Coordinates of C-alpha atoms and ligand atoms in Angstrom, one line a residue:
M1 CA 73.1 110.6 114.9
I2 CA 75.0 110.7 111.5
Y3 CA 73.9 108.5 108.9
I4 CA 76.4 106.8 106.5
K5 CA 74.9 106.0 103.4
V6 CA 76.4 102.7 101.7
L7 CA 75.8 101.6 98.3
V8 CA 75.9 97.8 98.0
T9 CA 75.9 96.6 94.4
G10 CA 74.8 92.9 94.3
G11 CA 72.9 93.6 97.2
L12 CA 70.2 90.9 97.0
G13 CA 72.9 88.2 96.3
Y14 CA 74.0 85.3 98.6
I15 CA 76.8 87.1 100.6
G16 CA 75.4 90.8 99.2
S17 CA 72.2 90.2 101.1
H18 CA 73.8 88.7 104.4
T19 CA 75.6 91.9 104.4
C20 CA 72.9 94.2 104.0
V21 CA 71.0 93.2 106.8
E22 CA 74.6 93.6 109.1
L23 CA 74.6 96.9 107.9
L24 CA 71.4 98.1 108.6
N25 CA 71.4 96.4 112.1
N26 CA 74.7 98.4 112.6
G27 CA 73.0 102.1 111.6
Y28 CA 74.0 102.3 108.1
E29 CA 71.6 103.4 105.6
V30 CA 72.0 101.2 102.3
V31 CA 71.3 101.7 98.8
I32 CA 71.1 98.6 96.5
V33 CA 71.7 98.0 93.0
D34 CA 71.0 94.6 92.0
N35 CA 70.1 93.8 87.9
L36 CA 68.3 90.4 89.3
Y37 CA 70.9 88.5 87.0
N38 CA 71.4 85.9 89.9
S39 CA 69.0 86.9 92.5
T40 CA 65.4 87.5 93.0
I41 CA 63.3 90.5 94.3
D42 CA 61.9 88.9 97.3
V43 CA 65.2 89.1 98.9
L44 CA 64.3 93.0 99.1
Q45 CA 61.8 92.3 101.0
R46 CA 63.1 89.8 103.4
I47 CA 66.2 91.9 104.1
E48 CA 63.6 94.6 105.1
K49 CA 61.4 92.0 107.3
I50 CA 64.3 90.9 109.3
T51 CA 65.6 94.8 110.0
G52 CA 62.7 96.2 110.2
K53 CA 64.4 99.2 107.7
K54 CA 63.4 100.6 104.8
V55 CA 66.2 100.2 101.7
D56 CA 66.5 102.2 98.2
F57 CA 66.9 99.4 95.3
Y58 CA 67.7 100.0 91.7
D59 CA 67.0 97.6 89.2
F60 CA 70.2 98.9 87.3
D61 CA 73.5 97.0 86.0
V62 CA 76.6 98.3 87.3
C63 CA 78.4 98.3 84.0
S64 CA 76.0 101.3 82.8
Y65 CA 77.7 104.3 83.6
E66 CA 74.6 106.6 83.1
A67 CA 73.0 104.4 85.6
M68 CA 75.3 104.7 88.1
D69 CA 75.6 108.1 87.5
T70 CA 71.8 108.6 88.3
V71 CA 72.3 106.3 91.5
F72 CA 75.2 108.6 92.9
S73 CA 73.4 111.9 91.6
E74 CA 70.2 111.0 93.8
N75 CA 72.1 109.7 96.7
K76 CA 74.8 111.0 98.9
I77 CA 77.0 108.0 98.7
E78 CA 79.9 107.8 101.4
A79 CA 81.2 104.4 100.7
V80 CA 80.7 101.2 98.4
I81 CA 80.5 97.4 98.7
H82 CA 81.0 96.0 95.4
F83 CA 79.5 92.4 95.2
A84 CA 78.0 92.5 92.0
A85 CA 80.0 89.6 89.5
Y86 CA 79.4 86.8 87.6
K87 CA 81.0 83.9 89.5
A88 CA 80.5 80.2 87.6
V89 CA 83.8 79.1 87.3
G90 CA 82.7 76.4 84.5
E91 CA 81.1 78.9 82.4
S92 CA 83.8 81.4 83.0
V93 CA 86.1 79.0 81.4
K94 CA 83.2 78.3 78.4
E95 CA 82.6 82.3 78.1
P96 CA 85.4 84.3 79.1
I97 CA 84.2 87.3 77.4
K98 CA 81.2 87.5 79.2
Y99 CA 83.4 87.5 82.4
Y100 CA 86.0 89.9 81.6
Q101 CA 83.3 92.2 80.0
N102 CA 81.0 92.1 83.0
N103 CA 83.2 91.8 85.7
L104 CA 86.0 94.4 85.0
L105 CA 83.7 96.9 83.1
A106 CA 81.4 97.1 86.4
T107 CA 84.6 97.8 88.6
L108 CA 86.1 100.5 86.0
N109 CA 82.5 102.1 85.9
L110 CA 82.1 102.1 89.4
C111 CA 85.6 103.8 90.2
K112 CA 85.0 106.5 87.7
V113 CA 81.3 107.4 88.8
M114 CA 83.2 107.1 92.6
L115 CA 85.8 109.5 91.6
K116 CA 83.5 112.0 89.8
Y117 CA 81.2 112.1 92.9
N118 CA 84.4 112.1 95.3
C119 CA 83.1 108.9 96.8
Q120 CA 86.5 107.2 97.5
R121 CA 85.8 104.2 99.7
L122 CA 85.6 101.1 98.6
I123 CA 85.2 97.6 99.7
F124 CA 86.1 94.8 97.0
S125 CA 84.7 91.2 97.2
S126 CA 87.5 88.9 96.0
S127 CA 88.2 85.3 96.5
A128 CA 91.0 82.7 97.9
T129 CA 90.6 81.8 94.1
V130 CA 93.5 84.2 93.8
Y131 CA 95.9 82.3 95.5
G132 CA 95.6 79.7 92.3
K133 CA 97.4 76.7 93.1
V134 CA 98.2 76.8 96.9
R135 CA 102.1 76.0 97.8
S136 CA 101.9 76.5 101.5
L137 CA 99.1 76.5 104.5
P138 CA 97.8 78.1 106.2
I139 CA 97.6 80.8 103.0
K140 CA 98.9 84.1 104.1
E141 CA 97.6 87.6 102.2
D142 CA 101.1 87.7 100.7
A143 CA 101.4 84.2 99.0
P144 CA 102.2 84.3 95.4
L145 CA 98.9 85.3 93.3
S146 CA 98.0 83.2 90.1
T147 CA 94.5 81.7 88.7
T148 CA 93.4 78.9 86.8
N149 CA 90.1 80.0 85.4
P150 CA 88.9 83.2 83.5
Y151 CA 86.5 84.0 87.0
G152 CA 89.3 83.8 89.0
T153 CA 91.7 85.9 86.8
T154 CA 88.7 88.7 86.9
K155 CA 89.0 88.8 90.8
L156 CA 92.8 88.9 90.4
M157 CA 93.0 91.9 87.5
N158 CA 90.3 93.5 89.9
E159 CA 92.8 94.0 92.5
E160 CA 95.1 95.0 90.5
I161 CA 92.9 97.4 88.8
L162 CA 92.0 98.7 92.3
A163 CA 95.7 99.1 93.3
D164 CA 96.4 101.3 90.5
I165 CA 93.4 103.4 90.9
C166 CA 94.7 104.1 94.9
K167 CA 98.5 104.8 93.3
A168 CA 96.8 107.6 91.0
N169 CA 94.1 108.9 93.8
P170 CA 95.7 109.1 97.3
N171 CA 92.7 109.8 98.7
F172 CA 91.2 106.6 97.6
S173 CA 91.0 103.9 100.2
V174 CA 90.2 100.1 99.2
V175 CA 89.9 97.3 101.0
V176 CA 90.0 93.9 99.3
L177 CA 88.2 90.9 101.2
R178 CA 89.4 87.5 100.0
Y179 CA 86.5 85.0 101.0
F180 CA 87.3 81.9 101.6
N181 CA 84.1 79.1 101.3
P182 CA 81.2 80.8 102.5
I183 CA 78.0 78.4 103.6
G184 CA 75.1 78.8 106.2
A185 CA 72.5 81.2 106.2
H186 CA 70.6 83.9 108.2
K187 CA 69.2 82.5 111.6
S188 CA 65.8 83.8 110.5
G189 CA 65.9 81.4 107.9
L190 CA 64.6 84.0 105.2
L191 CA 67.8 84.5 103.5
G192 CA 70.5 82.0 102.4
E193 CA 71.8 80.2 99.3
N194 CA 69.8 78.5 96.5
P195 CA 71.3 79.0 93.0
K196 CA 69.8 78.5 89.7
G197 CA 70.2 75.1 87.9
I198 CA 72.4 72.4 89.3
P199 CA 74.7 73.9 92.2
N200 CA 78.7 73.9 91.2
N201 CA 79.3 74.5 95.0
L202 CA 79.4 71.6 97.4
M203 CA 76.8 72.8 100.4
P204 CA 73.9 73.9 98.0
Y205 CA 74.5 70.0 96.2
I206 CA 74.4 68.3 99.7
M207 CA 71.3 70.8 100.6
R208 CA 69.4 69.0 97.7
V209 CA 70.5 65.6 98.1
A210 CA 69.2 66.0 101.7
A211 CA 66.2 67.2 100.4
N212 CA 65.5 64.7 97.9
N213 CA 66.5 61.9 100.3
E214 CA 63.3 63.1 102.2
R215 CA 60.8 62.6 99.6
E216 CA 59.0 59.4 98.7
E217 CA 61.4 57.1 96.7
K218 CA 58.8 57.6 93.6
E219 CA 59.4 61.5 93.4
Q220 CA 63.1 61.2 93.9
V221 CA 65.1 63.0 91.1
A222 CA 67.9 61.1 89.9
E223 CA 70.6 64.3 89.8
Y224 CA 70.3 64.7 93.5
K225 CA 70.3 61.0 94.6
Y226 CA 73.8 61.3 96.4
V227 CA 76.5 64.0 96.4
K228 CA 79.5 63.3 94.0
V229 CA 82.5 63.1 96.1
F230 CA 85.3 64.6 93.7
G231 CA 88.2 62.4 94.5
D232 CA 89.6 60.8 97.7
S233 CA 93.1 60.5 97.1
Y234 CA 94.0 63.7 97.7
D235 CA 96.8 64.2 100.4
T236 CA 94.7 64.9 103.3
L237 CA 93.4 63.3 106.3
D238 CA 90.4 61.2 104.7
G239 CA 91.8 61.6 101.1
T240 CA 88.8 64.6 100.4
G241 CA 89.2 67.9 99.4
V242 CA 89.9 70.4 102.3
R243 CA 88.2 74.0 102.5
D244 CA 88.0 76.7 104.9
Y245 CA 84.1 76.9 105.4
I246 CA 82.8 80.2 106.9
H247 CA 79.8 81.1 108.1
V248 CA 78.1 83.9 105.7
V249 CA 77.1 86.0 109.0
D250 CA 80.5 85.8 110.1
L251 CA 81.6 86.6 106.4
A252 CA 78.9 90.0 106.4
R253 CA 80.3 91.1 109.7
G254 CA 83.9 91.0 108.4
H255 CA 82.7 93.8 105.8
L256 CA 81.5 96.0 108.9
L257 CA 84.9 95.9 110.3
A258 CA 86.4 96.5 106.6
M259 CA 84.4 99.3 106.3
E260 CA 85.6 101.2 109.6
K261 CA 89.0 100.6 108.1
C262 CA 87.9 102.3 105.0
F263 CA 87.2 105.2 107.2
N264 CA 90.6 105.4 109.1
S265 CA 93.2 104.7 106.4
L266 CA 94.0 105.5 102.9
G267 CA 95.5 103.2 100.2
I268 CA 94.6 99.8 99.1
D269 CA 95.0 96.5 101.8
F270 CA 94.1 92.7 101.3
Y271 CA 92.5 90.7 103.8
N272 CA 91.5 87.0 104.2
L273 CA 88.3 86.0 105.7
G274 CA 88.0 82.3 106.9
T275 CA 88.1 80.8 109.9
G276 CA 91.6 79.4 109.6
K277 CA 90.0 75.6 110.0
G278 CA 90.0 73.1 107.2
Y279 CA 87.3 70.3 107.0
S280 CA 87.2 67.7 104.1
V281 CA 83.9 67.1 101.6
L282 CA 83.3 64.3 104.2
D283 CA 83.2 66.0 107.3
L284 CA 81.0 68.4 105.6
I285 CA 78.6 65.9 104.4
N286 CA 78.8 63.7 108.1
T287 CA 78.3 67.0 109.9
Y288 CA 75.2 67.7 107.9
E289 CA 73.9 64.3 108.7
K290 CA 74.4 64.4 112.4
V291 CA 73.7 67.9 113.4
N292 CA 70.3 67.6 111.1
N293 CA 69.4 64.2 111.9
V294 CA 69.1 63.6 107.9
K295 CA 70.8 61.4 105.5
V296 CA 73.2 62.3 102.8
P297 CA 73.8 59.7 100.5
Y298 CA 77.4 60.1 98.8
K299 CA 79.5 58.4 95.8
I300 CA 83.0 59.0 95.3
V301 CA 83.7 60.0 91.6
A302 CA 87.0 61.2 89.5
K303 CA 88.3 64.6 90.4
R304 CA 87.1 67.6 89.4
D305 CA 89.3 69.9 87.0
G306 CA 91.5 72.5 88.5
D307 CA 90.6 71.5 92.2
I308 CA 93.2 71.4 94.9
A309 CA 93.9 69.1 97.9
A310 CA 93.4 71.9 100.6
C311 CA 93.0 75.4 101.0
Y312 CA 92.4 77.1 104.2
A313 CA 93.2 80.7 105.4
D314 CA 96.0 82.4 107.6
T315 CA 93.5 84.7 109.7
N316 CA 96.2 86.7 111.8
K317 CA 96.2 89.6 109.6
A318 CA 92.1 90.2 109.6
F319 CA 92.3 89.7 113.1
K320 CA 95.2 91.9 114.1
E321 CA 94.2 94.7 111.7
L322 CA 90.4 94.7 111.6
G323 CA 89.7 92.8 114.6
F324 CA 88.0 89.9 112.9
K325 CA 87.5 86.6 114.4
A326 CA 84.8 83.9 113.1
L327 CA 82.1 83.3 115.7
Y328 CA 80.3 80.3 114.2
G329 CA 81.4 76.4 113.6
I330 CA 80.9 73.9 111.0
D331 CA 78.1 72.9 113.2
D332 CA 76.1 76.0 113.1
M333 CA 77.0 76.6 109.3
C334 CA 75.3 73.0 108.8
R335 CA 72.6 73.6 110.9
D336 CA 71.6 77.1 109.4
S337 CA 71.7 76.0 106.0
Y338 CA 69.4 73.2 106.7
L339 CA 66.8 75.6 108.5
Y340 CA 66.8 77.9 105.3
Q341 CA 66.6 74.4 103.0
K342 CA 63.0 73.9 105.2
N343 CA 61.9 77.4 105.2
Y344 CA 62.6 77.6 101.4
I345 CA 60.5 74.2 100.8
K346 CA 57.7 75.5 103.2
E347 CA 57.6 78.6 101.4
H348 CA 58.2 77.1 97.5
G349 CA 57.1 73.4 98.0
E350 CA 60.7 72.3 96.9
I351 CA 64.2 73.4 96.6
F352 CA 64.7 72.3 92.6
Ligands
UD1_1 C1 84.9 77.1 94.3 C2 85.2 77.8 93.0 C3 86.0 78.8 93.5 C4 85.1 80.0 93.9 C5 84.3 79.2 94.7 C6 83.0 80.2 95.4 C7 86.0 75.8 91.6 C8 87.2 75.0 91.0 N1 86.5 76.8 92.5 O1 85.5 76.9 95.1 O2 87.1 79.7 92.3 O3 85.7 81.5 94.7 O4 83.6 77.7 94.5 O5 82.0 79.6 96.1 O6 84.8 75.9 91.1 N2 82.8 69.1 95.8 C9 82.4 67.7 95.6 N3 81.3 67.7 95.0 C10 80.6 68.3 94.5 C11 81.0 69.9 94.8 C12 82.1 69.9 95.5 O7 83.1 66.8 96.3 O8 79.6 68.3 93.9 C13 84.1 69.4 96.7 C14 85.1 69.9 96.0 O9 86.0 69.3 95.0 C15 86.5 70.8 97.0 C16 84.8 71.2 98.0 O10 84.1 70.0 98.0 O11 86.9 69.9 97.6 C17 84.4 72.4 97.8 O12 84.1 72.6 96.6 P1 83.0 74.1 96.1 O13 81.9 74.1 97.0 O14 82.9 74.0 94.7 O15 84.3 75.5 96.4 P2 85.9 75.5 95.9 O16 85.7 74.6 94.8 O17 86.2 75.6 96.9

């Protein structure tokens, strides 16, 4: 049996941790580099518990060339999955330098070290945010690209940097994955998404409102009394924003298929990872209530700046060329997020 060693940057994060589990369950060896900026060390033990496998871990910053050189000198890395990045849209508008510095330098350093050690396979974690103001649906990979905030611009610039690196290094192989909206959690209830501070994204907010609602009236927190639904006058079926929610385990599986592609072709290619189906904010709230038998109160408030009406993927290219197809539906996503919520509360006493 030949073991392929994969470096996963940001491997303790939400998508990274689920991807590490899939890699380990499919016979890959995994080395994680994560500086714990937006993750916690217990995730490492959870990955090991779920898979029964050992993971090499470095508490290093990908932006440090010396640190990454150490990782490559101590391991025979054959491929890299690069998740490590800042990802808060609002913060990126307020602190653009922080975002450009971190999200661009990490990739540049990583590629420099990869070239030095002759490691030529990279999967890059991009986002549907690179499609900017969407003009036609479903979104195909060759749709026009633009961005509306510095976070999104770092993703697009990274894609361009990687395309140039591939041009200059014909033996390089890069697969860029553009994620739609990952939600859900691992079926063990041990891995999931619980952001620090008030969540920006819809599902973590729904989870907190549901948990708050299960508390005694006097224990309830004002911030999580209800979900603020950002607008109900979009040109969609119920007027609320429509997105392509994808189960994080499906997304993680997509990385394994991308890995096979990386080993079998050269140059750069781009793939949407979504389900191809759009659900509204109210669909998600109603489904969460129905499948989990909980209450998620909501109020319609003003639109959020920069939001678009609808966004969902054309999944044909990923299906034809990677063999990727999402297996889980919106009910599974809501059920698994709730399982994680319950488990988290059992372990920590509270979720916020
Ligand atoms: C957001 C980011 C996107 C990023 C992605 C990562 C913005 C504008 N976009 O996508 O760049 O790649 O997260 O996960 O932040 N909603 C509410 N109430 C809430 C939160 C959200 O009604 O409290 C609505 C939004 O208007 C949207 C939908 O829920 O229609 C999904 O929002 P969200 O989870 O933040 O994802 P995106 O905005 O699609």
